[in-house]
């Protein structure tokens, strides 16, 4: 699987697999087996976060997998409760002890903190220090909008390598993705299949991309699942996607997307499904607990 996995190049020359495996909302008791299953199916990018509460279980899977560390790309994130220069450095050490690594491939600020953007900047400056020390190979952010990115760029020295944001056919974020591209920042899609529309729904009226008639028709055309169609859309747009699952069947299916191509017209049709309505929380509303 490694041989056919597309690799994307970050703005500092580090390469990252175009498709990875996320563990958001994965119960710790299920995380180790899920990550082991992902690694056995060829995933090499694993994305976790301090706030997920499963870094230790991810670390257990990595150590038990037998996969050469040099072939892995591991991401974790700093949560807003640990924002601040010194506290960010301490939190990094805690995360590294949990995942059992000496060097991290990508460290992200999990959210902007609009109510204390000075702390957000100080935290990113801590990430810069870790990068300069060689403890992380790349640094970036998650859930940052254009205004927040612009302010961060103006107040810091290292351009984020990645901005990890909600992207799926019902929420495509074209303006933010264009801003990322213009500034050399890779857009990484969390909830790339649109699962957030199901688990964060506030009513029974769930707008699920997996059930969209266009997506299901394309799935029938290509003898693929709706999830595979959406992930192929992600990849062909140059996004890095990190789908999650605890189902061995779905974990295997989600990486089996490199034997077909959507046409340009089909890509455009899927993009046109955008509703402009995010499924996850608005980053502007995030506050410390």
CSV table of C-alpha atoms in Angstrom, one decimal:
chain,number,residue,atom,x,y,z
A,1,UNK,CA,0.0,0.0,0.0
A,2,UNK,CA,2.9,2.4,0.7
A,3,UNK,CA,4.0,2.2,-2.9
A,4,UNK,CA,0.8,3.7,-4.2
A,5,UNK,CA,0.0,6.2,-1.4
A,6,UNK,CA,0.4,9.8,-2.8
A,7,UNK,CA,2.7,11.9,-0.8
A,8,UNK,CA,2.2,15.7,-0.4
A,9,UNK,CA,5.1,18.1,0.2
A,10,UNK,CA,4.8,20.6,3.1
A,11,UNK,CA,6.3,24.1,2.9
A,12,UNK,CA,9.5,23.0,4.6
A,13,UNK,CA,10.1,20.0,2.3
A,14,UNK,CA,8.8,17.3,4.7
A,15,UNK,CA,6.5,14.8,2.9
A,16,UNK,CA,3.2,13.6,4.4
A,17,UNK,CA,0.8,10.8,3.2
A,18,UNK,CA,-2.2,12.2,1.4
A,19,UNK,CA,-4.5,9.9,3.4
A,20,UNK,CA,-4.2,9.2,7.1
A,21,UNK,CA,-6.2,7.7,10.0
A,22,UNK,CA,-7.9,9.8,12.7
A,23,UNK,CA,-8.9,8.8,16.1
A,24,UNK,CA,-11.3,11.6,17.2
A,25,UNK,CA,-14.1,10.2,19.4
A,26,UNK,CA,-12.4,6.8,19.5
A,27,UNK,CA,-12.8,5.4,23.0
A,28,UNK,CA,-9.4,4.6,24.5
A,29,UNK,CA,-10.4,0.9,24.9
A,30,UNK,CA,-10.9,0.7,21.1
A,31,UNK,CA,-8.1,2.9,19.9
A,32,UNK,CA,-5.2,0.6,20.0
A,33,UNK,CA,-6.9,-2.1,18.0
A,34,UNK,CA,-8.2,0.5,15.5
A,35,UNK,CA,-4.8,2.0,14.9
A,36,UNK,CA,-3.2,-1.5,14.7
A,37,UNK,CA,-5.8,-2.4,12.0
A,38,UNK,CA,-5.1,0.9,10.2
A,39,UNK,CA,-1.4,0.2,10.1
A,40,UNK,CA,-2.0,-3.3,8.9
A,41,UNK,CA,-4.0,-1.9,6.0
A,42,UNK,CA,-1.3,0.4,4.9
A,43,UNK,CA,-2.0,3.7,6.7
A,44,UNK,CA,1.1,5.5,7.8
A,45,UNK,CA,-0.3,8.9,8.9
A,46,UNK,CA,-1.9,8.7,12.3
A,47,UNK,CA,-3.6,11.8,13.8
A,48,UNK,CA,-4.4,12.1,17.5
A,49,UNK,CA,-4.6,15.0,20.0
A,50,UNK,CA,-4.2,15.6,23.7
A,51,UNK,CA,-7.9,16.4,23.9
A,52,UNK,CA,-8.9,13.1,22.5
A,53,UNK,CA,-7.7,11.3,25.6
A,54,UNK,CA,-6.2,8.4,23.6
A,55,UNK,CA,-2.5,9.3,22.9
A,56,UNK,CA,-1.3,6.5,25.1
A,57,UNK,CA,-3.4,3.9,23.2
A,58,UNK,CA,-2.1,5.3,19.9
A,59,UNK,CA,1.5,4.9,21.3
A,60,UNK,CA,0.8,1.3,22.3
A,61,UNK,CA,-0.4,0.5,18.7
A,62,UNK,CA,2.7,2.2,17.2
A,63,UNK,CA,5.1,0.2,19.5
A,64,UNK,CA,3.3,-3.1,18.8
A,65,UNK,CA,2.9,-2.7,15.1
A,66,UNK,CA,6.4,-3.5,14.0
A,67,UNK,CA,6.3,-0.7,11.4
A,68,UNK,CA,9.6,1.1,11.0
A,69,UNK,CA,9.3,4.5,12.7
A,70,UNK,CA,10.8,6.2,9.6
A,71,UNK,CA,7.8,5.1,7.6
A,72,UNK,CA,5.3,6.6,10.0
A,73,UNK,CA,3.9,10.2,10.2
A,74,UNK,CA,2.5,11.0,13.6
A,75,UNK,CA,0.5,14.1,14.5
A,76,UNK,CA,-0.8,15.3,17.8
A,77,UNK,CA,-2.3,18.6,19.0
A,78,UNK,CA,-2.0,21.1,21.8
A,79,UNK,CA,-5.3,21.8,23.6
A,80,UNK,CA,-6.3,25.4,24.6
A,81,UNK,CA,-6.2,24.6,28.3
A,82,UNK,CA,-2.4,24.4,27.9
A,83,UNK,CA,-2.0,27.5,25.8
A,84,UNK,CA,0.9,29.8,26.8
A,85,UNK,CA,4.6,29.5,26.0
A,86,UNK,CA,5.9,27.5,29.0
A,87,UNK,CA,2.7,25.4,29.5
A,88,UNK,CA,2.8,24.5,25.8
A,89,UNK,CA,6.3,23.1,26.1
A,90,UNK,CA,5.2,21.1,29.2
A,91,UNK,CA,2.2,19.8,27.4
A,92,UNK,CA,4.3,18.7,24.5
A,93,UNK,CA,6.5,16.6,26.8
A,94,UNK,CA,3.4,15.0,28.3
A,95,UNK,CA,2.1,14.1,24.8
A,96,UNK,CA,5.4,12.7,23.7
A,97,UNK,CA,5.6,10.5,26.8
A,98,UNK,CA,2.1,9.2,26.1
A,99,UNK,CA,2.8,8.4,22.4
A,100,UNK,CA,6.2,7.0,23.2
A,101,UNK,CA,8.2,9.0,20.6
A,102,UNK,CA,11.4,11.1,20.7
A,103,UNK,CA,10.5,13.1,17.7
A,104,UNK,CA,7.0,14.1,16.4
A,105,UNK,CA,6.2,14.6,12.7
A,106,UNK,CA,3.6,17.3,13.1
A,107,UNK,CA,2.4,19.3,16.1
A,108,UNK,CA,-0.7,21.5,15.8
A,109,UNK,CA,-2.5,24.1,17.8
A,110,UNK,CA,-5.8,22.4,18.2
A,111,UNK,CA,-7.9,25.6,18.0
A,112,UNK,CA,-7.5,29.4,17.9
A,113,UNK,CA,-8.5,31.0,21.2
A,114,UNK,CA,-10.2,34.2,20.1
A,115,UNK,CA,-10.7,35.4,23.7
A,116,UNK,CA,-6.9,35.3,24.3
A,117,UNK,CA,-5.1,35.4,21.0
A,118,UNK,CA,-1.9,36.5,22.7
A,119,UNK,CA,-1.9,33.1,24.4
A,120,UNK,CA,-2.5,31.5,21.0
A,121,UNK,CA,0.5,33.3,19.6
A,122,UNK,CA,2.7,32.4,22.6
A,123,UNK,CA,1.7,28.8,22.1
A,124,UNK,CA,2.7,28.9,18.5
A,125,UNK,CA,6.0,30.5,19.5
A,126,UNK,CA,6.6,27.4,21.7
A,127,UNK,CA,5.9,25.2,18.7
A,128,UNK,CA,8.5,27.3,16.8
A,129,UNK,CA,11.0,26.5,19.5
A,130,UNK,CA,10.3,22.8,19.3
A,131,UNK,CA,10.7,23.0,15.6
A,132,UNK,CA,14.0,24.9,15.8
A,133,UNK,CA,15.2,22.3,18.4
A,134,UNK,CA,14.4,19.4,16.0
A,135,UNK,CA,11.8,17.9,18.3
A,136,UNK,CA,9.1,18.2,15.7
A,137,UNK,CA,9.5,18.0,11.9
A,138,UNK,CA,6.7,20.4,11.1
A,139,UNK,CA,4.3,22.6,13.0
A,140,UNK,CA,0.8,24.0,12.1
A,141,UNK,CA,-2.6,24.8,13.3
A,142,UNK,CA,-6.2,23.4,13.2
A,143,UNK,CA,-9.5,25.2,12.8
A,144,UNK,CA,-8.0,28.6,12.0
A,145,UNK,CA,-9.9,31.0,9.7
A,146,UNK,CA,-8.4,33.5,7.4
A,147,UNK,CA,-8.3,36.4,9.8
A,148,UNK,CA,-6.7,34.3,12.5
A,149,UNK,CA,-4.2,32.9,10.1
A,150,UNK,CA,-3.3,36.4,8.9
A,151,UNK,CA,-2.8,37.6,12.4
A,152,UNK,CA,-0.7,34.6,13.3
A,153,UNK,CA,1.5,35.0,10.2
A,154,UNK,CA,2.0,38.7,11.1
A,155,UNK,CA,3.1,37.9,14.6
A,156,UNK,CA,5.3,34.7,14.2
A,157,UNK,CA,8.2,33.6,12.1
A,158,UNK,CA,7.4,30.1,10.8
A,159,UNK,CA,4.5,29.7,8.3
A,160,UNK,CA,2.2,26.8,9.5
A,161,UNK,CA,2.8,23.7,7.4
A,162,UNK,CA,-0.8,22.6,7.8
A,163,UNK,CA,-4.2,24.0,8.7
A,164,UNK,CA,-6.5,21.1,9.7
A,165,UNK,CA,-10.1,22.1,9.1
A,166,UNK,CA,-13.6,20.6,8.6
A,167,UNK,CA,-13.9,19.9,4.9
A,168,UNK,CA,-16.4,17.5,3.1
A,169,UNK,CA,-18.8,17.9,0.2
A,170,UNK,CA,-21.4,19.7,2.2
A,171,UNK,CA,-18.8,22.1,3.7
A,172,UNK,CA,-16.0,22.8,1.2
A,173,UNK,CA,-14.5,26.0,2.6
A,174,UNK,CA,-13.2,27.3,-0.8
A,175,UNK,CA,-12.1,30.7,0.4
A,176,UNK,CA,-10.1,29.3,3.4
A,177,UNK,CA,-8.6,26.6,1.3
A,178,UNK,CA,-7.5,29.3,-1.3
A,179,UNK,CA,-6.0,31.4,1.5
A,180,UNK,CA,-4.1,28.3,2.8
A,181,UNK,CA,-2.8,27.6,-0.8
A,182,UNK,CA,-1.8,31.2,-1.4
A,183,UNK,CA,0.3,31.1,1.8
A,184,UNK,CA,1.9,27.7,1.3
A,185,UNK,CA,-0.2,26.0,3.9
A,186,UNK,CA,-1.5,22.5,3.3
A,187,UNK,CA,-5.3,22.0,3.9
A,188,UNK,CA,-5.9,18.9,5.9
A,189,UNK,CA,-9.5,17.7,6.1
A,190,UNK,CA,-10.9,16.5,9.3
A,191,UNK,CA,-14.3,14.8,9.0
A,192,UNK,CA,-13.5,14.4,5.3
A,193,UNK,CA,-16.5,12.1,4.7
A,194,UNK,CA,-18.9,14.4,6.6
A,195,UNK,CA,-19.3,12.2,9.7
A,196,UNK,CA,-19.5,15.3,11.8
A,197,UNK,CA,-22.9,16.0,10.3
A,198,UNK,CA,-24.1,12.7,11.9
A,199,UNK,CA,-22.5,12.8,15.4
A,200,UNK,CA,-22.9,16.5,16.0
A,201,UNK,CA,-26.4,16.8,14.6
A,202,UNK,CA,-28.7,18.9,16.9
A,203,UNK,CA,-31.9,17.3,15.4
A,204,UNK,CA,-33.0,14.2,13.5
A,205,UNK,CA,-32.7,16.1,10.2
A,206,UNK,CA,-29.2,15.0,9.4
A,207,UNK,CA,-27.7,16.2,6.1
A,208,UNK,CA,-25.4,13.3,5.4
A,209,UNK,CA,-23.1,13.4,2.3
A,210,UNK,CA,-23.0,9.6,2.3
A,211,UNK,CA,-26.7,9.6,1.4
A,212,UNK,CA,-26.6,12.3,-1.3
A,213,UNK,CA,-28.0,11.0,-4.6
A,214,UNK,CA,-25.0,12.3,-6.5
A,215,UNK,CA,-22.6,10.5,-4.3
A,216,UNK,CA,-24.6,7.2,-4.2
A,217,UNK,CA,-24.9,7.3,-8.0
A,218,UNK,CA,-21.1,7.7,-8.4
A,219,UNK,CA,-20.6,4.9,-6.0
A,220,UNK,CA,-22.7,2.6,-8.1
A,221,UNK,CA,-20.9,3.8,-11.3
A,222,UNK,CA,-17.5,3.0,-9.9
A,223,UNK,CA,-18.5,0.0,-7.8
A,224,UNK,CA,-17.2,1.8,-4.7
A,225,UNK,CA,-18.8,2.9,-1.4
A,226,UNK,CA,-20.1,6.5,-1.0
A,227,UNK,CA,-17.3,7.0,1.5
A,228,UNK,CA,-14.7,6.0,-1.1
A,229,UNK,CA,-16.2,8.4,-3.6
A,230,UNK,CA,-15.9,11.3,-1.1
A,231,UNK,CA,-12.4,10.4,-0.1
A,232,UNK,CA,-11.4,10.2,-3.8
A,233,UNK,CA,-12.8,13.7,-4.2
A,234,UNK,CA,-10.7,14.9,-1.3
A,235,UNK,CA,-7.5,13.4,-2.6
A,236,UNK,CA,-8.0,14.6,-6.2
A,237,UNK,CA,-8.3,18.2,-4.9
A,238,UNK,CA,-4.9,18.0,-3.3
A,239,UNK,CA,-6.3,17.7,0.2
A,240,UNK,CA,-4.8,15.6,3.0
A,241,UNK,CA,-7.7,13.6,4.5
A,242,UNK,CA,-7.8,11.8,7.8
A,243,UNK,CA,-11.0,9.7,8.0
A,244,UNK,CA,-11.7,7.8,11.3
A,245,UNK,CA,-13.4,4.5,12.1
A,246,UNK,CA,-13.3,1.6,14.5
A,247,UNK,CA,-14.8,-0.8,12.0
A,248,UNK,CA,-12.1,-3.0,10.4
A,249,UNK,CA,-14.2,-3.2,7.2
A,250,UNK,CA,-14.5,0.6,6.9
A,251,UNK,CA,-10.9,1.1,7.8
A,252,UNK,CA,-9.9,-1.2,4.9
A,253,UNK,CA,-12.4,0.4,2.5
A,254,UNK,CA,-11.3,3.9,3.2
A,255,UNK,CA,-7.8,3.4,2.0
A,256,UNK,CA,-8.9,1.4,-1.1
A,257,UNK,CA,-9.3,4.5,-3.2
A,258,UNK,CA,-6.3,4.5,-5.5
A,259,UNK,CA,-7.6,2.3,-8.3
A,260,UNK,CA,-10.0,4.8,-9.9
A,261,UNK,CA,-10.3,8.5,-10.8
A,262,UNK,CA,-13.3,10.9,-10.8
A,263,UNK,CA,-13.6,13.1,-13.8
A,264,UNK,CA,-13.2,16.8,-13.6
A,265,UNK,CA,-16.9,17.3,-14.1
A,266,UNK,CA,-17.7,14.8,-11.3
A,267,UNK,CA,-15.3,16.7,-9.0
A,268,UNK,CA,-17.1,19.9,-9.8
A,269,UNK,CA,-20.5,18.4,-9.3
A,270,UNK,CA,-19.5,17.1,-5.8
A,271,UNK,CA,-18.0,20.5,-4.9
A,272,UNK,CA,-21.3,22.1,-5.9
A,273,UNK,CA,-23.0,20.2,-3.1
A,274,UNK,CA,-21.6,22.7,-0.6
A,275,UNK,CA,-24.2,24.1,1.8
A,276,UNK,CA,-21.9,26.5,3.5
A,277,UNK,CA,-23.0,25.1,6.9
A,278,UNK,CA,-20.4,23.6,9.1
A,279,UNK,CA,-21.3,20.5,11.1
A,280,UNK,CA,-18.7,21.0,13.9
A,281,UNK,CA,-18.4,23.9,16.4
A,282,UNK,CA,-17.6,27.4,15.2
A,283,UNK,CA,-14.0,28.1,16.1
A,284,UNK,CA,-15.0,31.7,17.0
A,285,UNK,CA,-17.0,30.2,19.9
A,286,UNK,CA,-14.2,28.2,21.5
A,287,UNK,CA,-13.4,29.1,25.1
A,288,UNK,CA,-11.2,27.5,27.8
A,289,UNK,CA,-13.1,25.1,30.1
